């Protein structure tokens, strides 16, 4: 038995063995599932929070191969990869190029975030400048044969004067896109700069504008990703989508029920929590593929407590817990993040994330995870 770990909340005895999951498995069939994957920083790079991101490309790509090996798709260069929080556009562009090549080599499904983050964050951009920035990133995605995910734009939120500016900008971009895109609505809990997106702080009005964009261009929208942590609103949007347009849940609080669905439909998934839950999430969806909704829920429902903990306010710092769990699970050799974001959560928060993840059996080697958690506690807290 692994010796207890002295967490800030009290002594904790780790599991002796990980959760047993079936090896391998074919493609997921009933749902399209993407994991928004994190990037692994280079801990020896001489750079600071305001400098360009220093990425450990070998470990970053290895983690994507891990996700693909379980049948999950990779949503690349999204907010989980610290897009706009340490990873700038040149870094994101390189990440997209490298991941796209890796996906082709292993036959993995991939989509990538397309935004406007090459525009200066303090500028007052014009709508034309916003459209041009989106077009540059769309061109890169298409050149690398990667499905674009049109991310919500901080620059567009600053430039737009009302719903009509969003309608015009997205109409222009959808006409430019060669293939159907995924539209991403990221709420202000993930990024406060996106308050009032779609031209209104009233969510009913914003929803109507969002749906109007889709209704006017259904052939150019593969699906929508909704990250509002509001299950009722997602279900409402899902039921109002044109036929053939998918809903990808981005709700890290209610994902089991939304993916399971109801008599009127279900959501696919594009989730940051499926970074640490990758193998378990893939197994759960394979159970769902057989029609066993109860079995699916029995696997995923217990993970919600961990997800709600990682994504608690300020929600945008959930990435710190995600990277901690990747380190504890042995997917990388250190707990260093781009921009120094490893300091964004408290030691008690990280300790509880460890305990919840270990209780679920997420760590392939519980003894390694316990050792690494002790090391973190000794360095940051002085005792373990």
Short mmCIF file of C-alpha atoms in Angstrom, two decimals:
data_model
loop_
_atom_site.label_atom_id
_atom_site.label_comp_id
_atom_site.label_asym_id
_atom_site.label_seq_id
_atom_site.Cartn_x
_atom_site.Cartn_y
_atom_site.Cartn_z
CA UNK A 1 0.00 0.00 0.00
CA UNK A 2 1.26 3.47 -0.90
CA UNK A 3 2.05 5.55 2.20
CA UNK A 4 -0.38 8.38 3.02
CA UNK A 5 0.20 11.81 1.52
CA UNK A 6 -0.12 14.71 3.97
CA UNK A 7 -2.41 17.03 2.03
CA UNK A 8 -3.42 20.46 3.36
CA UNK A 9 -6.86 18.96 4.01
CA UNK A 10 -5.34 16.09 6.05
CA UNK A 11 -3.63 12.72 5.43
CA UNK A 12 -4.79 10.82 2.35
CA UNK A 13 -4.02 7.21 1.47
CA UNK A 14 -3.78 6.84 -2.33
CA UNK A 15 -5.27 4.01 -4.32
CA UNK A 16 -3.05 1.00 -4.81
CA UNK A 17 -4.13 0.40 -8.41
CA UNK A 18 -5.57 2.50 -11.24
CA UNK A 19 -9.04 2.13 -12.70
CA UNK A 20 -9.06 -0.89 -14.99
CA UNK A 21 -10.20 -0.07 -18.51
CA UNK A 22 -10.39 -2.33 -21.58
CA UNK A 23 -7.38 -2.00 -23.86
CA UNK A 24 -7.76 -0.52 -27.32
CA UNK A 25 -11.13 -0.35 -29.01
CA UNK A 26 -12.40 0.79 -32.36
CA UNK A 27 -13.55 4.23 -33.43
CA UNK A 28 -16.24 6.00 -31.44
CA UNK A 29 -19.46 5.72 -33.43
CA UNK A 30 -22.42 7.31 -31.67
CA UNK A 31 -20.77 10.63 -30.80
CA UNK A 32 -18.00 12.78 -32.26
CA UNK A 33 -15.67 13.54 -29.35
CA UNK A 34 -12.80 16.01 -29.19
CA UNK A 35 -10.44 16.61 -26.31
CA UNK A 36 -9.13 20.17 -26.14
CA UNK A 37 -5.49 19.35 -25.38
CA UNK A 38 -2.96 21.30 -23.31
CA UNK A 39 0.57 22.22 -24.35
CA UNK A 40 3.68 21.13 -22.47
CA UNK A 41 6.09 23.97 -21.67
CA UNK A 42 9.86 23.76 -21.99
CA UNK A 43 10.93 24.18 -18.34
CA UNK A 44 14.53 25.09 -19.23
CA UNK A 45 13.69 27.93 -21.60
CA UNK A 46 14.96 31.32 -20.42
CA UNK A 47 11.71 33.20 -20.90
CA UNK A 48 9.22 35.06 -18.73
CA UNK A 49 5.44 35.52 -18.54
CA UNK A 50 5.51 38.23 -21.20
CA UNK A 51 7.91 36.44 -23.54
CA UNK A 52 7.04 34.10 -26.39
CA UNK A 53 5.85 30.65 -25.40
CA UNK A 54 8.56 28.01 -25.10
CA UNK A 55 6.95 24.65 -25.93
CA UNK A 56 8.33 21.15 -25.42
CA UNK A 57 7.21 19.88 -28.81
CA UNK A 58 8.13 16.23 -28.23
CA UNK A 59 6.02 15.94 -25.06
CA UNK A 60 3.21 18.05 -26.51
CA UNK A 61 2.85 15.82 -29.55
CA UNK A 62 3.24 12.66 -27.45
CA UNK A 63 0.22 13.71 -25.43
CA UNK A 64 -1.81 14.12 -28.61
CA UNK A 65 -0.78 10.64 -29.71
CA UNK A 66 -2.04 9.41 -26.33
CA UNK A 67 -5.47 10.95 -26.99
CA UNK A 68 -5.65 9.63 -30.55
CA UNK A 69 -4.68 6.14 -29.39
CA UNK A 70 -7.90 6.03 -27.39
CA UNK A 71 -10.04 7.12 -30.33
CA UNK A 72 -10.54 10.74 -29.30
CA UNK A 73 -10.19 13.68 -31.64
CA UNK A 74 -7.90 16.58 -30.74
CA UNK A 75 -9.21 20.14 -30.69
CA UNK A 76 -5.95 21.99 -31.20
CA UNK A 77 -4.83 25.48 -30.20
CA UNK A 78 -7.89 26.17 -28.08
CA UNK A 79 -8.09 27.83 -24.67
CA UNK A 80 -6.92 24.60 -22.99
CA UNK A 81 -3.63 25.09 -24.86
CA UNK A 82 -3.40 28.52 -23.18
CA UNK A 83 -4.43 30.30 -26.35
CA UNK A 84 -4.49 33.97 -25.40
CA UNK A 85 -3.01 33.13 -21.98
CA UNK A 86 0.64 32.54 -22.79
CA UNK A 87 0.46 30.98 -26.26
CA UNK A 88 0.56 33.71 -28.90
CA UNK A 89 -0.39 33.38 -32.56
CA UNK A 90 3.08 32.40 -33.84
CA UNK A 91 3.19 29.67 -31.20
CA UNK A 92 -0.35 28.55 -32.00
CA UNK A 93 0.42 28.48 -35.73
CA UNK A 94 3.44 26.25 -35.13
CA UNK A 95 1.35 24.03 -32.88
CA UNK A 96 -1.29 23.65 -35.57
CA UNK A 97 1.29 22.81 -38.24
CA UNK A 98 3.03 20.21 -36.08
CA UNK A 99 -0.17 18.62 -34.77
CA UNK A 100 -1.70 18.48 -38.24
CA UNK A 101 1.33 16.60 -39.55
CA UNK A 102 1.19 14.23 -36.58
CA UNK A 103 -2.53 13.64 -37.11
CA UNK A 104 -1.91 12.71 -40.74
CA UNK A 105 0.84 10.31 -39.69
CA UNK A 106 -1.33 8.42 -37.20
CA UNK A 107 -4.77 8.89 -38.77
CA UNK A 108 -6.08 11.04 -35.92
CA UNK A 109 -9.06 13.37 -36.06
CA UNK A 110 -8.11 17.03 -35.57
CA UNK A 111 -9.71 20.45 -35.64
CA UNK A 112 -8.05 23.73 -34.71
CA UNK A 113 -8.91 27.07 -33.22
CA UNK A 114 -9.01 30.02 -35.61
CA UNK A 115 -9.13 33.48 -34.07
CA UNK A 116 -7.73 37.00 -34.19
CA UNK A 117 -5.02 36.93 -31.51
CA UNK A 118 -2.33 38.32 -33.82
CA UNK A 119 -4.02 41.73 -33.33
CA UNK A 120 -2.52 43.82 -30.49
CA UNK A 121 -4.59 43.29 -27.32
CA UNK A 122 -4.66 46.99 -26.51
CA UNK A 123 -5.69 48.16 -29.99
CA UNK A 124 -9.10 49.40 -31.12
CA UNK A 125 -9.43 47.26 -34.26
CA UNK A 126 -11.75 47.88 -37.17
CA UNK A 127 -14.13 45.19 -38.37
CA UNK A 128 -12.02 44.91 -41.50
CA UNK A 129 -8.91 44.21 -39.42
CA UNK A 130 -10.79 41.56 -37.44
CA UNK A 131 -11.96 39.85 -40.63
CA UNK A 132 -8.44 39.97 -42.08
CA UNK A 133 -6.96 38.38 -38.95
CA UNK A 134 -9.54 35.58 -39.02
CA UNK A 135 -8.82 35.03 -42.74
CA UNK A 136 -5.09 34.67 -42.11
CA UNK A 137 -5.73 31.94 -39.56
CA UNK A 138 -8.37 30.25 -41.73
CA UNK A 139 -5.82 30.10 -44.53
CA UNK A 140 -3.33 28.32 -42.26
CA UNK A 141 -5.94 25.79 -41.13
CA UNK A 142 -6.99 25.02 -44.68
CA UNK A 143 -3.37 24.77 -45.86
CA UNK A 144 -2.84 22.08 -43.24
CA UNK A 145 -6.11 20.23 -43.99
CA UNK A 146 -7.47 20.91 -40.51
CA UNK A 147 -11.12 21.66 -39.78
CA UNK A 148 -11.40 25.24 -38.47
CA UNK A 149 -13.07 26.12 -35.20
CA UNK A 150 -14.05 29.79 -35.40
CA UNK A 151 -13.21 30.94 -31.90
CA UNK A 152 -14.84 33.89 -30.19
CA UNK A 153 -12.67 36.96 -30.74
CA UNK A 154 -11.69 39.51 -28.09
CA UNK A 155 -10.94 41.93 -30.92
CA UNK A 156 -14.41 41.49 -32.42
CA UNK A 157 -15.94 42.05 -28.98
CA UNK A 158 -14.12 45.41 -28.89
CA UNK A 159 -14.86 46.39 -32.48
CA UNK A 160 -18.51 45.37 -32.82
CA UNK A 161 -21.18 47.95 -32.06
CA UNK A 162 -24.12 45.58 -32.10
CA UNK A 163 -25.52 42.28 -33.42
CA UNK A 164 -25.36 43.46 -37.03
CA UNK A 165 -21.56 43.66 -36.87
CA UNK A 166 -21.36 40.05 -35.70
CA UNK A 167 -23.77 38.92 -38.39
CA UNK A 168 -21.79 40.69 -41.11
CA UNK A 169 -18.39 39.50 -39.90
CA UNK A 170 -19.38 35.86 -39.53
CA UNK A 171 -21.26 35.88 -42.83
CA UNK A 172 -18.09 37.11 -44.54
CA UNK A 173 -15.94 34.47 -42.87
CA UNK A 174 -18.31 31.61 -43.61
CA UNK A 175 -18.40 32.61 -47.27
CA UNK A 176 -14.58 32.57 -47.29
CA UNK A 177 -14.26 29.15 -45.66
CA UNK A 178 -13.75 26.27 -48.03
CA UNK A 179 -15.16 23.66 -45.65
CA UNK A 180 -17.81 23.71 -42.91
CA UNK A 181 -16.52 25.10 -39.63
CA UNK A 182 -17.34 24.67 -35.96
CA UNK A 183 -18.62 27.91 -34.40
CA UNK A 184 -17.42 28.46 -30.84
CA UNK A 185 -19.30 30.51 -28.27
CA UNK A 186 -17.05 30.96 -25.23
CA UNK A 187 -18.69 32.60 -22.25
CA UNK A 188 -17.19 35.32 -20.04
CA UNK A 189 -16.59 32.84 -17.22
CA UNK A 190 -13.82 31.45 -19.45
CA UNK A 191 -12.72 34.85 -20.76
CA UNK A 192 -14.07 38.07 -19.20
CA UNK A 193 -13.13 40.00 -22.37
CA UNK A 194 -15.96 38.20 -24.18
CA UNK A 195 -18.75 39.72 -22.10
CA UNK A 196 -21.65 40.72 -24.37
CA UNK A 197 -20.54 38.55 -27.29
CA UNK A 198 -22.97 38.41 -30.23
CA UNK A 199 -23.84 42.01 -29.50
CA UNK A 200 -25.77 41.78 -26.23
CA UNK A 201 -25.27 40.99 -22.56
CA UNK A 202 -28.81 39.56 -22.64
CA UNK A 203 -28.26 35.86 -23.31
CA UNK A 204 -31.63 35.43 -25.01
CA UNK A 205 -30.80 38.18 -27.50
CA UNK A 206 -27.26 36.85 -27.97
CA UNK A 207 -28.63 33.36 -28.59
CA UNK A 208 -30.97 34.65 -31.28
CA UNK A 209 -28.07 36.35 -33.09
CA UNK A 210 -25.90 33.23 -32.80
CA UNK A 211 -28.67 31.07 -34.26
CA UNK A 212 -29.31 33.60 -37.05
CA UNK A 213 -25.68 33.27 -38.19
CA UNK A 214 -26.16 29.51 -38.46
CA UNK A 215 -29.61 29.66 -40.06
CA UNK A 216 -28.29 31.90 -42.84
CA UNK A 217 -25.30 29.62 -43.60
CA UNK A 218 -26.22 26.05 -42.54
CA UNK A 219 -24.09 24.50 -45.30
CA UNK A 220 -20.96 26.18 -43.90
CA UNK A 221 -21.48 25.18 -40.24
CA UNK A 222 -20.57 21.63 -39.25
CA UNK A 223 -21.52 22.32 -35.67
CA UNK A 224 -21.46 24.68 -32.73
CA UNK A 225 -19.51 24.49 -29.48
CA UNK A 226 -21.23 26.12 -26.55
CA UNK A 227 -19.13 26.90 -23.46
CA UNK A 228 -21.53 28.72 -21.16
CA UNK A 229 -21.80 26.16 -18.31
CA UNK A 230 -25.58 26.40 -18.76
CA UNK A 231 -27.14 23.04 -19.64
CA UNK A 232 -30.65 24.39 -20.20
CA UNK A 233 -29.42 26.98 -22.70
CA UNK A 234 -27.37 24.40 -24.58
CA UNK A 235 -30.37 22.10 -24.86
CA UNK A 236 -32.49 25.01 -26.12
CA UNK A 237 -29.88 25.87 -28.76
CA UNK A 238 -29.46 22.22 -29.70
CA UNK A 239 -33.17 21.86 -30.39
CA UNK A 240 -33.21 25.01 -32.54
CA UNK A 241 -30.27 24.12 -34.80
CA UNK A 242 -30.92 23.45 -38.49
CA UNK A 243 -30.96 19.79 -39.49
CA UNK A 244 -27.43 18.46 -39.95
CA UNK A 245 -25.72 21.03 -37.70
CA UNK A 246 -24.23 19.35 -34.65
CA UNK A 247 -24.02 20.63 -31.11
CA UNK A 248 -20.65 20.00 -29.41
CA UNK A 249 -20.95 20.47 -25.69
CA UNK A 250 -18.30 22.61 -24.07
CA UNK A 251 -20.06 22.42 -20.70
CA UNK A 252 -17.55 21.03 -18.21
CA UNK A 253 -20.23 20.99 -15.48
CA UNK A 254 -23.01 18.98 -17.18
CA UNK A 255 -21.32 16.94 -19.93
CA UNK A 256 -22.59 13.43 -19.00
CA UNK A 257 -26.27 14.38 -19.26
CA UNK A 258 -25.74 16.51 -22.37
CA UNK A 259 -23.82 13.81 -24.23
CA UNK A 260 -26.32 11.13 -23.16
CA UNK A 261 -29.10 13.36 -24.47
CA UNK A 262 -32.86 12.98 -24.33
CA UNK A 263 -35.72 11.95 -26.58
CA UNK A 264 -35.15 15.07 -28.73
CA UNK A 265 -31.42 14.76 -29.31
CA UNK A 266 -27.95 14.80 -27.81
CA UNK A 267 -24.69 16.72 -27.84
CA UNK A 268 -21.36 15.63 -29.23
CA UNK A 269 -18.34 16.80 -27.23
CA UNK A 270 -15.43 19.22 -27.42
CA UNK A 271 -14.18 19.47 -23.85
CA UNK A 272 -11.17 20.57 -21.86
CA UNK A 273 -12.01 18.07 -19.12
CA UNK A 274 -11.47 15.26 -21.65
CA UNK A 275 -7.75 16.10 -21.50
CA UNK A 276 -7.29 14.42 -18.08
CA UNK A 277 -10.26 12.07 -18.59
CA UNK A 278 -9.19 10.87 -22.06
CA UNK A 279 -9.09 7.05 -21.64
CA UNK A 280 -12.07 6.97 -19.29
CA UNK A 281 -14.12 9.29 -21.51
CA UNK A 282 -13.38 7.20 -24.59
CA UNK A 283 -14.39 3.99 -22.79
CA UNK A 284 -17.61 5.62 -21.58
CA UNK A 285 -18.55 6.67 -25.11
CA UNK A 286 -17.86 3.14 -26.38
CA UNK A 287 -20.32 1.90 -23.76
CA UNK A 288 -22.80 4.50 -25.04
CA UNK A 289 -22.16 3.23 -28.57
CA UNK A 290 -23.81 -0.05 -27.50
CA UNK A 291 -26.92 1.83 -26.38
CA UNK A 292 -26.12 1.46 -22.68
CA UNK A 293 -26.95 4.96 -21.42
CA UNK A 294 -26.95 3.89 -17.77
CA UNK A 295 -23.51 2.33 -18.13
CA UNK A 296 -22.22 5.50 -19.77
CA UNK A 297 -23.59 7.65 -16.98
CA UNK A 298 -22.22 5.35 -14.28
CA UNK A 299 -18.73 5.89 -15.71
CA UNK A 300 -18.86 9.64 -16.32
CA UNK A 301 -21.14 10.96 -13.59
CA UNK A 302 -18.52 10.37 -10.84
CA UNK A 303 -16.03 12.55 -12.76
CA UNK A 304 -18.17 15.69 -12.55
CA UNK A 305 -16.97 16.56 -9.03
CA UNK A 306 -13.38 16.70 -10.30
CA UNK A 307 -14.39 18.73 -13.35
CA UNK A 308 -16.38 21.24 -11.30
CA UNK A 309 -13.38 21.60 -9.00
CA UNK A 310 -10.94 22.23 -11.86
CA UNK A 311 -13.30 24.70 -13.54
CA UNK A 312 -14.35 26.62 -10.42
CA UNK A 313 -14.04 30.42 -10.60
CA UNK A 314 -11.92 32.00 -11.86
CA UNK A 315 -12.74 29.39 -14.50
CA UNK A 316 -10.08 30.54 -16.97
CA UNK A 317 -7.41 29.05 -14.69
CA UNK A 318 -8.70 25.50 -15.07
CA UNK A 319 -5.67 24.82 -17.26
CA UNK A 320 -3.43 24.74 -14.18
CA UNK A 321 -5.27 21.74 -12.75
CA UNK A 322 -5.29 20.02 -16.14
CA UNK A 323 -1.50 20.30 -16.45
CA UNK A 324 -1.00 19.20 -12.83
CA UNK A 325 -2.93 16.00 -13.55
CA UNK A 326 -0.93 15.38 -16.74
CA UNK A 327 2.29 15.62 -14.71
CA UNK A 328 0.99 13.38 -11.94
CA UNK A 329 -0.18 10.84 -14.54
CA UNK A 330 3.31 10.68 -16.08
CA UNK A 331 2.50 12.37 -19.39
CA UNK A 332 5.20 15.00 -18.77
CA UNK A 333 8.23 15.31 -16.53
CA UNK A 334 7.48 18.60 -14.79
CA UNK A 335 4.77 20.95 -13.55
CA UNK A 336 5.80 24.07 -15.47
CA UNK A 337 3.39 25.96 -17.70
CA UNK A 338 3.66 28.51 -20.46
CA UNK A 339 3.63 31.97 -18.91
CA UNK A 340 4.22 30.59 -15.42
CA UNK A 341 0.54 29.71 -15.08
CA UNK A 342 1.37 26.85 -12.70
CA UNK A 343 1.09 29.49 -9.96
CA UNK A 344 -2.51 30.39 -10.87
CA UNK A 345 -4.13 27.96 -8.40
CA UNK A 346 -3.52 27.54 -4.68
CA UNK A 347 -1.80 24.54 -3.14
CA UNK A 348 -5.03 23.40 -1.41
CA UNK A 349 -6.83 23.57 -4.79
CA UNK A 350 -4.17 21.44 -6.46
CA UNK A 351 -4.13 18.98 -3.56
CA UNK A 352 -7.86 18.43 -3.83
CA UNK A 353 -7.56 17.95 -7.60
CA UNK A 354 -4.98 15.23 -6.92
CA UNK A 355 -7.20 13.52 -4.36
CA UNK A 356 -10.28 13.56 -6.58
CA UNK A 357 -8.35 12.27 -9.61
CA UNK A 358 -6.68 9.53 -7.60
CA UNK A 359 -10.04 8.51 -6.17
CA UNK A 360 -11.30 8.02 -9.73
CA UNK A 361 -8.27 5.88 -10.58
CA UNK A 362 -7.05 8.24 -13.31
CA UNK A 363 -3.34 7.79 -12.60
CA UNK A 364 -1.73 4.84 -14.44
CA UNK A 365 0.88 4.66 -11.65
CA UNK A 366 -0.66 5.82 -8.35
CA UNK A 367 2.68 5.52 -6.56
CA UNK A 368 4.35 7.86 -9.06
CA UNK A 369 1.48 10.33 -8.68
CA UNK A 370 1.77 10.21 -4.90
CA UNK A 371 5.53 10.74 -5.06
CA UNK A 372 5.13 13.74 -7.34
CA UNK A 373 2.39 15.21 -5.18
CA UNK A 374 4.63 14.87 -2.12
CA UNK A 375 7.41 16.62 -4.00
CA UNK A 376 5.12 19.54 -4.89
CA UNK A 377 3.94 19.83 -1.31
CA UNK A 378 7.50 19.76 0.01
CA UNK A 379 8.64 22.50 -2.38
CA UNK A 380 5.62 24.77 -2.05
CA UNK A 381 4.33 23.95 1.42
CA UNK A 382 7.33 22.68 3.33
CA UNK A 383 5.73 19.39 4.40
CA UNK A 384 4.30 16.24 2.83
#
